[in-house]
Coordinates of C-alpha atoms in Angstrom, one line a residue:
M1362 CA -198.0 132.9 -78.1
A1363 CA -197.8 134.3 -74.6
V1364 CA -194.7 136.1 -73.6
N1365 CA -193.6 138.0 -70.5
M1366 CA -196.1 136.2 -68.2
L1367 CA -195.0 135.3 -64.7
L1368 CA -196.1 131.8 -64.1
T1369 CA -195.2 128.9 -61.7
G1370 CA -193.5 126.0 -63.0
A1371 CA -196.8 124.0 -62.7
E1372 CA -198.6 126.6 -64.7
I1373 CA -195.9 126.5 -67.3
V1374 CA -196.2 122.7 -67.7
I1375 CA -200.0 123.2 -68.4
R1376 CA -199.4 126.0 -70.8
C1377 CA -196.8 124.1 -72.7
L1378 CA -199.2 121.1 -73.1
Q1379 CA -201.9 123.6 -74.4
E1380 CA -199.3 125.0 -76.9
E1381 CA -198.6 121.5 -78.1
K1382 CA -202.5 121.0 -78.6
V1383 CA -202.4 118.0 -76.0
E1384 CA -206.0 117.0 -75.3
H1385 CA -205.5 114.1 -72.9
V1386 CA -202.9 113.3 -70.2
F1387 CA -202.9 109.9 -68.6
G1388 CA -201.7 109.9 -65.0
Y1389 CA -201.9 109.2 -61.3
P1390 CA -201.3 111.9 -58.7
G1391 CA -198.7 111.9 -55.9
G1392 CA -196.9 114.4 -53.6
S1393 CA -194.2 115.5 -56.2
V1394 CA -196.8 116.5 -58.9
L1395 CA -199.5 118.0 -56.7
Y1396 CA -198.8 121.6 -57.9
I1397 CA -199.2 120.3 -61.5
Y1398 CA -202.4 118.6 -60.6
D1399 CA -203.7 121.7 -59.0
E1400 CA -203.2 123.6 -62.3
L1401 CA -204.8 120.7 -64.3
F1402 CA -207.8 121.3 -62.1
K1403 CA -208.0 125.0 -62.8
Q1404 CA -208.4 124.6 -66.6
D1405 CA -210.4 122.4 -69.0
K1406 CA -208.4 122.4 -72.2
V1407 CA -206.2 119.4 -71.2
K1408 CA -208.3 116.6 -69.8
H1409 CA -206.8 114.2 -67.4
V1410 CA -207.5 110.5 -67.4
L1411 CA -207.0 108.9 -63.9
V1412 CA -205.8 105.4 -64.4
R1413 CA -205.4 102.9 -61.5
H1414 CA -201.8 102.2 -62.0
E1415 CA -198.9 104.2 -63.5
Q1416 CA -198.0 101.4 -65.8
A1417 CA -201.4 101.6 -67.4
A1418 CA -201.0 105.4 -67.8
V1419 CA -197.9 105.0 -70.0
H1420 CA -199.4 102.1 -72.0
A1421 CA -202.6 104.2 -72.6
A1422 CA -200.5 107.2 -73.8
D1423 CA -198.4 104.9 -75.9
A1424 CA -201.6 103.5 -77.7
Y1425 CA -203.0 107.0 -78.0
S1426 CA -199.9 107.8 -80.1
R1427 CA -199.9 104.7 -82.1
S1428 CA -203.6 104.9 -83.0
S1429 CA -203.6 108.6 -83.9
D1430 CA -200.3 110.1 -84.8
R1431 CA -200.6 112.5 -81.9
I1432 CA -198.2 112.6 -79.0
G1433 CA -199.4 110.6 -76.0
V1434 CA -198.6 112.2 -72.6
A1435 CA -198.3 110.5 -69.2
L1436 CA -197.9 112.2 -65.9
V1437 CA -196.5 110.3 -62.8
T1438 CA -195.1 111.1 -59.4
S1439 CA -191.6 110.5 -58.1
G1440 CA -190.2 107.2 -56.8
P1441 CA -192.7 104.4 -57.1
G1442 CA -194.7 106.3 -59.6
V1443 CA -191.8 106.4 -62.0
T1444 CA -190.6 102.8 -61.4
N1445 CA -194.2 101.6 -61.9
A1446 CA -194.0 103.5 -65.3
V1447 CA -190.8 102.0 -66.5
T1448 CA -192.4 99.0 -68.1
G1449 CA -194.6 101.1 -70.2
I1450 CA -191.7 103.4 -71.1
A1451 CA -189.6 100.5 -72.2
T1452 CA -192.4 99.0 -74.2
A1453 CA -192.9 102.4 -76.1
Y1454 CA -189.1 102.6 -76.7
M1455 CA -188.8 99.1 -78.1
D1456 CA -191.5 99.9 -80.7
S1457 CA -190.3 103.4 -81.4
V1458 CA -193.5 105.1 -80.2
P1459 CA -193.3 108.9 -79.8
M1460 CA -194.6 110.1 -76.4
V1461 CA -193.7 112.5 -73.4
I1462 CA -193.6 111.3 -69.9
I1463 CA -193.6 114.0 -67.2
S1464 CA -192.4 112.9 -63.8
G1465 CA -192.3 114.5 -60.5
Q1466 CA -189.1 114.5 -58.5
V1467 CA -188.2 115.4 -54.9
P1468 CA -187.1 119.1 -54.4
T1469 CA -183.7 119.9 -55.9
H1470 CA -182.1 120.3 -52.4
Y1471 CA -183.2 116.7 -51.5
I1472 CA -181.8 115.0 -54.6
G1473 CA -179.3 112.5 -53.6
Q1474 CA -180.2 112.3 -50.0
D1475 CA -182.5 109.3 -50.1
A1476 CA -185.4 111.5 -49.6
F1477 CA -188.9 110.1 -49.3
Q1478 CA -190.1 108.7 -52.6
E1479 CA -186.9 109.7 -54.4
C1480 CA -185.2 107.6 -57.1
D1481 CA -182.7 108.3 -59.8
T1482 CA -185.2 108.8 -62.6
V1483 CA -182.8 109.9 -65.2
G1484 CA -180.5 107.0 -64.4
I1485 CA -183.2 104.4 -64.2
T1486 CA -184.9 105.5 -67.5
R1487 CA -181.8 106.2 -69.5
P1488 CA -181.6 102.9 -71.2
C1489 CA -185.2 102.8 -72.4
V1490 CA -185.9 106.4 -73.5
K1491 CA -184.9 108.3 -76.6
H1492 CA -183.8 111.1 -74.2
N1493 CA -184.5 112.3 -70.8
F1494 CA -184.1 115.6 -68.9
L1495 CA -183.9 116.7 -65.2
V1496 CA -185.0 120.3 -65.0
K1497 CA -183.2 122.2 -62.2
D1498 CA -184.1 125.7 -63.2
V1499 CA -187.7 126.9 -63.8
R1500 CA -186.4 129.2 -66.6
E1501 CA -185.4 126.2 -68.6
L1502 CA -188.7 124.3 -68.1
A1503 CA -190.6 125.6 -71.2
S1504 CA -187.8 125.1 -73.6
T1505 CA -187.1 121.6 -72.3
I1506 CA -190.8 120.6 -72.7
K1507 CA -190.6 121.9 -76.3
K1508 CA -187.4 119.8 -76.9
A1509 CA -189.2 116.8 -75.4
F1510 CA -192.0 117.0 -77.9
Y1511 CA -189.6 117.7 -80.8
L1512 CA -187.4 114.8 -80.0
A1513 CA -190.2 112.4 -79.5
R1514 CA -191.8 113.0 -82.9
T1515 CA -188.7 113.5 -85.1
G1516 CA -186.2 111.1 -86.5
R1517 CA -186.7 107.7 -85.2
P1518 CA -189.6 108.4 -82.7
G1519 CA -189.5 107.4 -79.1
P1520 CA -190.4 108.2 -75.6
V1521 CA -188.8 111.3 -74.0
L1522 CA -189.0 111.9 -70.2
V1523 CA -189.0 115.2 -68.4
D1524 CA -188.2 114.9 -64.6
I1525 CA -189.3 118.0 -62.6
P1526 CA -188.4 118.5 -59.1
K1527 CA -191.3 119.8 -56.8
N1528 CA -189.9 123.1 -56.0
I1529 CA -189.4 123.9 -59.6
T1530 CA -193.2 123.5 -60.1
N1531 CA -193.7 126.2 -57.4
E1532 CA -191.2 128.6 -58.6
K1533 CA -191.9 131.5 -60.9
C1534 CA -190.5 132.9 -64.1
E1535 CA -191.6 134.6 -67.4
F1536 CA -193.4 132.2 -69.7
D1537 CA -192.0 132.0 -73.2
Y1538 CA -192.7 128.9 -75.3
P1539 CA -190.4 128.8 -78.3
E1540 CA -192.0 128.1 -81.7
T1541 CA -189.1 126.0 -82.7
V1542 CA -186.1 124.5 -81.2
T1543 CA -182.7 123.4 -82.5
I1544 CA -180.4 120.8 -80.9
R1545 CA -176.9 121.1 -82.3
S1546 CA -176.1 117.5 -81.9
Y1547 CA -179.4 116.3 -83.2
N1548 CA -180.0 116.6 -87.0
P1549 CA -182.0 113.6 -88.3
V1550 CA -181.7 113.1 -92.1
V1551 CA -185.1 113.4 -93.8
K1552 CA -184.3 113.3 -97.5
G1553 CA -182.7 110.1 -98.9
H1554 CA -179.7 110.2 -101.0
S1555 CA -180.8 110.5 -104.7
G1556 CA -177.9 108.4 -105.9
Q1557 CA -178.9 105.5 -103.7
I1558 CA -182.5 105.7 -104.5
K1559 CA -181.6 105.4 -108.3
K1560 CA -179.4 102.4 -107.5
A1561 CA -182.4 100.9 -105.6
L1562 CA -184.7 101.4 -108.6
K1563 CA -182.3 99.7 -110.9
L1564 CA -182.1 96.7 -108.8
L1565 CA -185.8 96.4 -108.4
Q1566 CA -186.3 96.7 -112.2
E1567 CA -183.7 93.9 -112.8
A1568 CA -185.1 91.6 -110.2
K1569 CA -186.3 88.1 -111.1
R1570 CA -187.6 87.2 -107.7
P1571 CA -188.4 90.5 -105.9
M1572 CA -189.8 90.8 -102.4
I1573 CA -190.9 93.9 -100.4
Y1574 CA -190.7 93.6 -96.6
T1575 CA -192.0 96.4 -94.4
G1576 CA -192.3 97.1 -90.7
G1577 CA -193.6 99.5 -88.1
G1578 CA -191.6 102.4 -89.5
V1579 CA -194.2 102.6 -92.3
I1580 CA -197.0 103.0 -90.0
L1581 CA -195.3 105.4 -87.7
S1582 CA -194.2 107.7 -90.5
N1583 CA -197.6 107.7 -92.2
A1584 CA -196.1 106.1 -95.3
A1585 CA -198.9 103.4 -96.0
D1586 CA -200.4 105.3 -98.9
K1587 CA -197.2 105.8 -100.7
L1588 CA -196.1 102.1 -99.9
T1589 CA -199.4 100.9 -101.4
T1590 CA -198.8 103.0 -104.5
L1591 CA -195.3 101.7 -105.0
I1592 CA -196.3 98.0 -104.4
R1593 CA -199.1 98.2 -106.9
M1594 CA -197.0 100.0 -109.5
L1595 CA -194.3 97.3 -109.3
G1596 CA -196.7 94.3 -109.0
F1597 CA -194.3 92.7 -106.4
P1598 CA -195.3 90.5 -103.5
T1599 CA -195.1 92.0 -100.0
T1600 CA -194.9 91.0 -96.4
Q1601 CA -195.3 92.8 -93.2
T1602 CA -193.8 92.4 -89.7
L1603 CA -196.0 92.1 -86.6
M1604 CA -195.6 95.8 -86.2
G1605 CA -196.2 96.6 -89.8
L1606 CA -199.6 95.0 -90.2
G1607 CA -201.9 97.4 -92.0
G1608 CA -199.2 99.2 -93.8
F1609 CA -200.6 97.5 -97.0
P1610 CA -204.0 96.0 -97.2
A1611 CA -204.0 92.4 -95.9
T1612 CA -206.9 91.4 -98.2
D1613 CA -204.8 92.4 -101.3
R1614 CA -203.5 89.5 -103.5
Q1615 CA -199.9 90.9 -103.4
C1616 CA -199.9 90.7 -99.7
L1617 CA -198.4 87.3 -98.4
G1618 CA -199.3 88.0 -94.8
M1619 CA -197.0 88.4 -91.7
L1620 CA -193.5 86.9 -91.9
G1621 CA -191.3 85.5 -89.2
M1622 CA -191.5 83.2 -86.3
H1623 CA -195.3 82.7 -86.7
G1624 CA -195.6 84.0 -90.3
T1625 CA -197.2 82.4 -93.2
Y1626 CA -195.4 79.6 -95.2
E1627 CA -195.6 81.7 -98.4
A1628 CA -194.2 84.9 -96.8
N1629 CA -191.3 83.1 -95.2
M1630 CA -190.4 81.1 -98.3
A1631 CA -190.5 84.1 -100.5
M1632 CA -188.5 86.2 -98.1
Q1633 CA -185.9 83.4 -98.0
Q1634 CA -185.8 82.6 -101.9
C1635 CA -186.0 86.2 -103.3
D1636 CA -183.1 87.6 -105.3
V1637 CA -183.8 91.3 -104.6
L1638 CA -185.3 92.4 -101.2
L1639 CA -186.7 95.9 -100.5
A1640 CA -186.8 96.4 -96.7
I1641 CA -188.7 99.5 -95.5
G1642 CA -189.0 100.8 -91.9
A1643 CA -188.0 97.3 -90.6
R1644 CA -184.9 96.0 -88.7
F1645 CA -184.4 92.3 -89.6
D1646 CA -184.9 91.4 -86.0
D1647 CA -184.5 87.8 -84.6
R1648 CA -188.3 87.1 -84.7
V1649 CA -188.5 88.1 -88.4
I1650 CA -185.6 86.3 -90.1
G1651 CA -184.6 83.8 -87.5
N1652 CA -181.0 82.7 -87.8
P1653 CA -179.1 85.4 -89.8
D1654 CA -176.5 82.8 -91.0
H1655 CA -179.3 80.7 -92.4
F1656 CA -180.9 83.8 -94.0
G1657 CA -177.5 84.7 -95.6
E1658 CA -177.1 81.3 -97.3
V1659 CA -179.2 82.6 -100.3
K1660 CA -177.5 85.4 -102.0
R1661 CA -179.6 88.3 -102.7
K1662 CA -179.4 92.0 -103.1
I1663 CA -180.9 94.1 -100.2
I1664 CA -182.1 97.6 -100.3
H1665 CA -182.9 99.1 -96.9
I1666 CA -184.7 102.3 -96.2
D1667 CA -184.9 103.6 -92.6
I1668 CA -184.7 106.8 -90.7
D1669 CA -182.3 105.3 -88.3
P1670 CA -178.7 104.8 -89.7
S1671 CA -177.9 102.5 -86.7
S1672 CA -180.7 100.0 -87.8
I1673 CA -179.1 99.5 -91.2
S1674 CA -176.6 96.6 -91.6
K1675 CA -177.1 95.9 -87.9
R1676 CA -177.9 92.2 -88.2
V1677 CA -177.9 91.7 -91.9
K1678 CA -175.5 93.4 -94.4
V1679 CA -177.2 95.4 -97.0
D1680 CA -176.2 96.5 -100.5
V1681 CA -178.1 99.7 -100.9
P1682 CA -178.6 101.6 -97.7
I1683 CA -180.9 104.7 -97.8
V1684 CA -181.2 106.8 -94.8
G1685 CA -184.2 109.1 -94.8
H1686 CA -187.8 109.7 -93.8
V1687 CA -189.8 106.8 -95.4
P1688 CA -192.6 108.9 -97.1
E1689 CA -189.9 111.2 -98.6
V1690 CA -187.8 108.3 -99.9
L1691 CA -190.9 106.5 -101.3
G1692 CA -192.1 109.5 -102.9
E1693 CA -188.9 110.0 -104.7
L1694 CA -188.8 106.3 -105.6
I1695 CA -192.3 106.4 -107.1
A1696 CA -191.5 109.6 -109.1
L1697 CA -188.4 107.9 -110.6
L1698 CA -190.4 104.8 -111.4
E1699 CA -193.1 106.9 -113.2
E1700 CA -190.4 108.6 -115.3
S1701 CA -188.5 105.4 -116.2
T1702 CA -189.0 103.7 -119.5
V1703 CA -187.5 100.5 -118.2
K1704 CA -190.0 97.7 -117.5
V1705 CA -189.6 94.9 -114.8
D1706 CA -189.1 91.5 -116.3
S1707 CA -192.8 90.4 -116.6
K1708 CA -192.0 86.9 -117.5
A1709 CA -189.7 86.3 -114.6
L1710 CA -192.1 87.9 -112.3
S1711 CA -195.0 85.7 -113.5
A1712 CA -193.0 82.7 -112.9
W1713 CA -192.1 84.0 -109.4
W1714 CA -195.8 84.5 -108.6
S1715 CA -196.5 81.0 -109.7
Q1716 CA -194.1 79.7 -107.2
I1717 CA -195.6 81.9 -104.6
E1718 CA -199.1 80.7 -105.3
E1719 CA -197.8 77.1 -105.0
W1720 CA -196.5 77.9 -101.6
R1721 CA -199.7 79.8 -100.7
G1722 CA -201.7 76.7 -101.7
K1723 CA -200.5 74.9 -98.6
D1724 CA -203.0 77.0 -96.7
C1725 CA -200.7 77.0 -93.6
L1726 CA -203.1 78.6 -91.3
R1727 CA -205.9 76.1 -91.6
F1728 CA -207.4 74.6 -88.5
K1729 CA -210.2 72.3 -87.6
Q1730 CA -213.2 73.6 -85.5
D1731 CA -214.7 70.7 -83.5
E1732 CA -216.5 70.5 -80.2
L1733 CA -214.2 72.8 -78.3
I1734 CA -213.8 76.5 -79.3
M1735 CA -210.7 77.1 -81.3
P1736 CA -209.1 80.5 -80.6
Q1737 CA -208.5 81.1 -84.3
F1738 CA -212.2 80.6 -84.8
V1739 CA -213.0 83.4 -82.4
V1740 CA -210.7 85.9 -84.2
Q1741 CA -212.2 84.9 -87.6
K1742 CA -215.7 85.6 -86.2
L1743 CA -214.5 88.9 -84.6
Y1744 CA -213.2 89.9 -88.1
E1745 CA -216.5 89.1 -89.7
V1746 CA -218.7 90.8 -87.0
T1747 CA -216.7 93.9 -87.1
D1748 CA -216.3 94.0 -91.0
G1749 CA -212.5 94.1 -90.5
D1750 CA -212.8 97.7 -89.4
A1751 CA -212.1 97.7 -85.7
F1752 CA -209.1 98.9 -83.8
V1753 CA -207.7 95.8 -82.3
T1754 CA -205.4 95.8 -79.3
S1755 CA -203.8 92.7 -77.9
D1756 CA -201.7 91.4 -75.0
V1757 CA -198.8 89.1 -75.5
G1758 CA -198.9 85.4 -76.1
Q1759 CA -200.7 83.0 -78.4
H1760 CA -203.8 85.2 -78.6
Q1761 CA -201.5 87.9 -80.0
M1762 CA -200.3 85.7 -82.8
F1763 CA -203.8 84.4 -83.6
A1764 CA -205.0 88.0 -83.8
A1765 CA -202.2 88.9 -86.2
Q1766 CA -202.7 85.8 -88.3
F1767 CA -206.6 85.9 -88.5
Y1768 CA -207.6 89.6 -88.3
K1769 CA -206.8 91.0 -91.7
F1770 CA -205.8 94.7 -91.3
D1771 CA -206.4 96.8 -94.4
K1772 CA -205.7 100.2 -92.8
P1773 CA -202.7 101.5 -90.7
R1774 CA -202.8 102.2 -87.0
R1775 CA -205.6 99.8 -86.4
W1776 CA -203.4 97.0 -84.8
I1777 CA -202.0 98.0 -81.5
N1778 CA -199.7 95.5 -79.6
S1779 CA -196.3 95.2 -77.9
G1780 CA -193.9 93.8 -80.5
G1781 CA -190.4 94.5 -79.3
L1782 CA -190.7 94.1 -75.5
G1783 CA -193.6 91.7 -75.6
T1784 CA -195.4 93.1 -72.5
M1785 CA -198.2 91.2 -71.0
G1786 CA -200.9 93.4 -69.6
V1787 CA -200.9 96.1 -72.3
G1788 CA -204.1 95.1 -74.0
L1789 CA -206.8 96.9 -71.8
P1790 CA -204.8 100.1 -71.3
Y1791 CA -204.0 100.1 -74.9
A1792 CA -207.7 99.9 -75.7
M1793 CA -208.3 102.8 -73.4
G1794 CA -205.8 105.0 -75.1
V1795 CA -207.1 104.0 -78.6
R1796 CA -210.7 104.9 -77.4
F1797 CA -209.7 108.3 -76.1
A1798 CA -207.8 109.1 -79.3
N1799 CA -210.6 107.8 -81.6
P1800 CA -213.8 108.4 -79.6
E1801 CA -216.2 107.0 -82.1
A1802 CA -214.2 103.9 -83.0
T1803 CA -215.0 100.3 -82.4
V1804 CA -212.3 98.9 -80.1
A1805 CA -211.7 95.3 -79.4
C1806 CA -209.0 93.9 -77.0
I1807 CA -207.9 90.3 -77.7
T1808 CA -206.3 88.9 -74.5
G1809 CA -205.7 85.9 -72.5
E1810 CA -206.7 84.9 -69.0
A1811 CA -203.2 85.5 -67.7
S1812 CA -202.4 88.7 -69.5
I1813 CA -205.6 90.4 -68.7
Q1814 CA -205.0 90.1 -64.9
M1815 CA -201.9 92.2 -65.1
C1816 CA -203.7 95.4 -65.6
I1817 CA -207.3 94.3 -64.9
Q1818 CA -207.7 97.2 -62.4
E1819 CA -208.3 99.4 -65.4
L1820 CA -211.8 98.1 -65.6
S1821 CA -212.4 100.7 -63.0
T1822 CA -211.0 103.4 -65.2
C1823 CA -213.2 102.1 -68.2
K1824 CA -216.3 102.3 -65.9
Q1825 CA -215.4 106.0 -64.8
F1826 CA -215.0 107.1 -68.5
R1827 CA -217.7 104.9 -69.9
L1828 CA -215.4 103.3 -72.4
P1829 CA -217.4 100.8 -74.5
I1830 CA -214.5 98.4 -75.1
K1831 CA -215.0 94.8 -76.0
I1832 CA -212.7 92.4 -74.4
I1833 CA -212.2 89.0 -76.1
N1834 CA -210.6 86.8 -73.6
L1835 CA -209.2 83.6 -75.2
N1836 CA -209.2 81.6 -72.0
N1837 CA -207.3 78.3 -72.2
R1838 CA -206.3 78.2 -68.6
Y1839 CA -202.7 78.1 -69.4
L1840 CA -199.8 80.6 -70.2
G1841 CA -200.4 79.5 -73.7
M1842 CA -197.2 80.4 -75.5
V1843 CA -195.1 79.2 -72.4
R1844 CA -197.1 75.9 -72.6
Q1845 CA -196.5 75.5 -76.4
W1846 CA -192.7 76.0 -76.0
Q1847 CA -192.8 73.5 -73.1
E1848 CA -194.7 70.9 -75.2
M1849 CA -192.4 71.3 -78.2
F1850 CA -189.0 71.8 -76.6
H1851 CA -189.2 70.9 -72.9
G1852 CA -190.7 67.4 -72.9
N1853 CA -194.2 68.3 -72.0
R1854 CA -193.0 69.6 -68.6
Y1855 CA -195.5 72.3 -67.9
A1856 CA -193.6 74.1 -65.2
E1857 CA -195.7 76.8 -63.7
S1858 CA -197.6 77.4 -67.0
Y1859 CA -200.9 76.2 -65.7
V1860 CA -203.1 79.1 -64.5
D1861 CA -205.0 77.8 -61.3
A1862 CA -207.4 79.6 -59.3
L1863 CA -208.8 81.9 -62.0
P1864 CA -211.6 84.4 -61.2
D1865 CA -215.1 84.1 -62.5
F1866 CA -214.4 86.8 -65.2
V1867 CA -218.2 87.4 -65.7
K1868 CA -218.8 88.2 -62.1
L1869 CA -215.6 90.2 -62.0
A1870 CA -216.6 92.3 -64.9
E1871 CA -220.1 92.7 -63.4
S1872 CA -218.6 93.8 -60.1
Y1873 CA -216.9 96.7 -61.9
G1874 CA -220.3 97.6 -63.4
H1875 CA -219.6 96.1 -66.8
V1876 CA -221.4 93.3 -68.9
G1877 CA -219.9 89.9 -68.6
M1878 CA -220.4 86.8 -70.9
R1879 CA -219.1 83.3 -70.7
I1880 CA -219.0 81.3 -74.0
E1881 CA -218.3 77.7 -74.1
R1882 CA -219.8 76.3 -77.3
P1883 CA -218.6 77.0 -80.9
E1884 CA -222.1 77.8 -82.1
D1885 CA -222.4 80.5 -79.5
V1886 CA -219.3 82.5 -80.6
E1887 CA -220.8 84.5 -83.4
P1888 CA -224.1 85.3 -81.6
A1889 CA -222.2 86.4 -78.5
L1890 CA -220.0 88.7 -80.5
R1891 CA -222.9 90.2 -82.5
K1892 CA -224.8 90.8 -79.3
A1893 CA -221.8 92.5 -77.7
F1894 CA -221.3 94.9 -80.7
T1895 CA -225.1 95.6 -81.1
T1896 CA -227.2 95.2 -77.9
Y1897 CA -224.4 96.2 -75.8
K1898 CA -222.7 98.7 -78.2
D1899 CA -222.4 101.4 -75.6
D1900 CA -221.1 99.1 -72.7
L1901 CA -217.8 97.5 -71.9
V1902 CA -218.3 93.7 -72.5
F1903 CA -216.1 91.1 -71.2
M1904 CA -216.3 87.9 -73.2
D1905 CA -214.8 85.0 -71.6
F1906 CA -214.3 82.4 -74.4
I1907 CA -213.4 79.0 -73.0
T1908 CA -211.0 77.6 -75.6
D1909 CA -209.2 74.4 -76.5
Q1910 CA -206.3 74.1 -74.2
T1911 CA -204.1 72.2 -76.8
A1912 CA -204.3 74.8 -79.5
N1913 CA -200.8 76.0 -80.7
V1914 CA -199.7 78.7 -83.1
F1915 CA -198.4 77.4 -86.4
P1916 CA -196.4 78.0 -88.6
M1917 CA -193.5 78.3 -86.2
V1918 CA -189.8 78.9 -86.6
A1919 CA -187.9 77.5 -83.6
A1920 CA -185.2 79.5 -81.9
G1921 CA -181.9 79.2 -83.9
K1922 CA -183.6 77.9 -87.0
G1923 CA -184.0 79.6 -90.4
L1924 CA -187.0 81.1 -92.2
S1925 CA -187.6 78.1 -94.4
E1926 CA -187.3 75.6 -91.5
M1927 CA -190.8 76.1 -90.3
I1928 CA -192.8 73.7 -88.2
L1929 CA -196.3 73.3 -89.6
A1930 CA -199.3 71.8 -87.9
E1931 CA -199.3 69.1 -90.6
D1932 CA -195.8 68.0 -89.7
L1933 CA -196.8 67.0 -86.2

């Protein structure tokens, strides 16, 4: 570690990134960060990815983190640079994604004077970051950046912003990057309470109708292997949230699929009817359990493992709270289970599985493929063509739910989407971030004709960096999920949900220098996908699938309804 070197603030920023082993920074230059960009230019260890909009910079850094367990970094300028980035910051915050955002600010002596491109970055971002800093002394810059990376990756992860006035980037001081930092008011619990873990094991062994419910915390904490070990040891059924897909192999018989608003019939029914529920790295949010009063009508014992104590008993009262790092807690639970001579009630468990198989027999995701291309069919074929081994990003809407239902994720960090904030436009910049983090990976972006246009300028970034992403555009000429709700709950009044004046996506893709395809017949779906992933393996391919406009996502739990009050396609 270099000590006693006199460096400018801009040089310190770059040295800090190098010390943190940062390989890529996603950003867009502007006046307040020009000294930093000048220092980026002078070195080659940290590579800069020039996006075409600051929102895309943060989304790409976000996906870089989600798909690799490394800290994504975004660099934006002051004023509109920061405000453009806020949607991306809020998206990462809602999904607890660790990342660091470095923003430029007007010189310290201009702050508060409505200077050109000034905004209150700390105030604007405070509600949607884990923490933020305004650096007013160059001597505090290195330690602040160290704190930012530490805060982002520890405890419940999240985005941390460092706001740096322009004059700070040009002032000099000795460079000393600390190896470790401590923050007196921040001491996240890592090890779970042993007594509570023993209570949890006892409840699990006594269960007659057990259920294991897991969320994004399993993915973010790299606990998938331990989770899989535990589930297979117990022989219990399991379900994953939208953010938890891939935490346990979707093709395993013990996996009941996703639960919640568009979850499977078997997952929702088992979740509602179980007598002991083990929740891991999940938060019982509204899209998962529906109406909490309805959920509480069935008495069950609930064990909840989470790194964040504020997430426990927030929406649903739990019986055995366990605060701790998920892999640590699961490791101790597995060790206790291995040592225990007590066996689960195999007869009761067998009867419970019989009930689950009866629910599973409804085949709630079935659909009919006729003359028009069904979106579910496209996702099924994508799964087959990629052997279920692609990194899949999505935008937000019906296509997101079809992807979650029909692409079976057997590995963690392969499914990248916006769960908490539900941000349209993330799919393409997410795919960019994934590809930079995993340069040899197959990356597919499942999107819709409305979502893709929100960050479509990033086709230019993809051309510059030759990113061979495959875009699967499920084009139904509607804001699909909005239309579905209008059909079901607003008397078929399709207010502003029809997407008129669409571009020719094939020509648009070609104008950026990419390959475009338009697919209108079901029999052409698989050949087009195979051609995209083989013949055009090294190219970005934009596949515009013209799909059935009337296709809806089922099952569906309507707002205010309970988990077992699902609407199925067969009910309509």
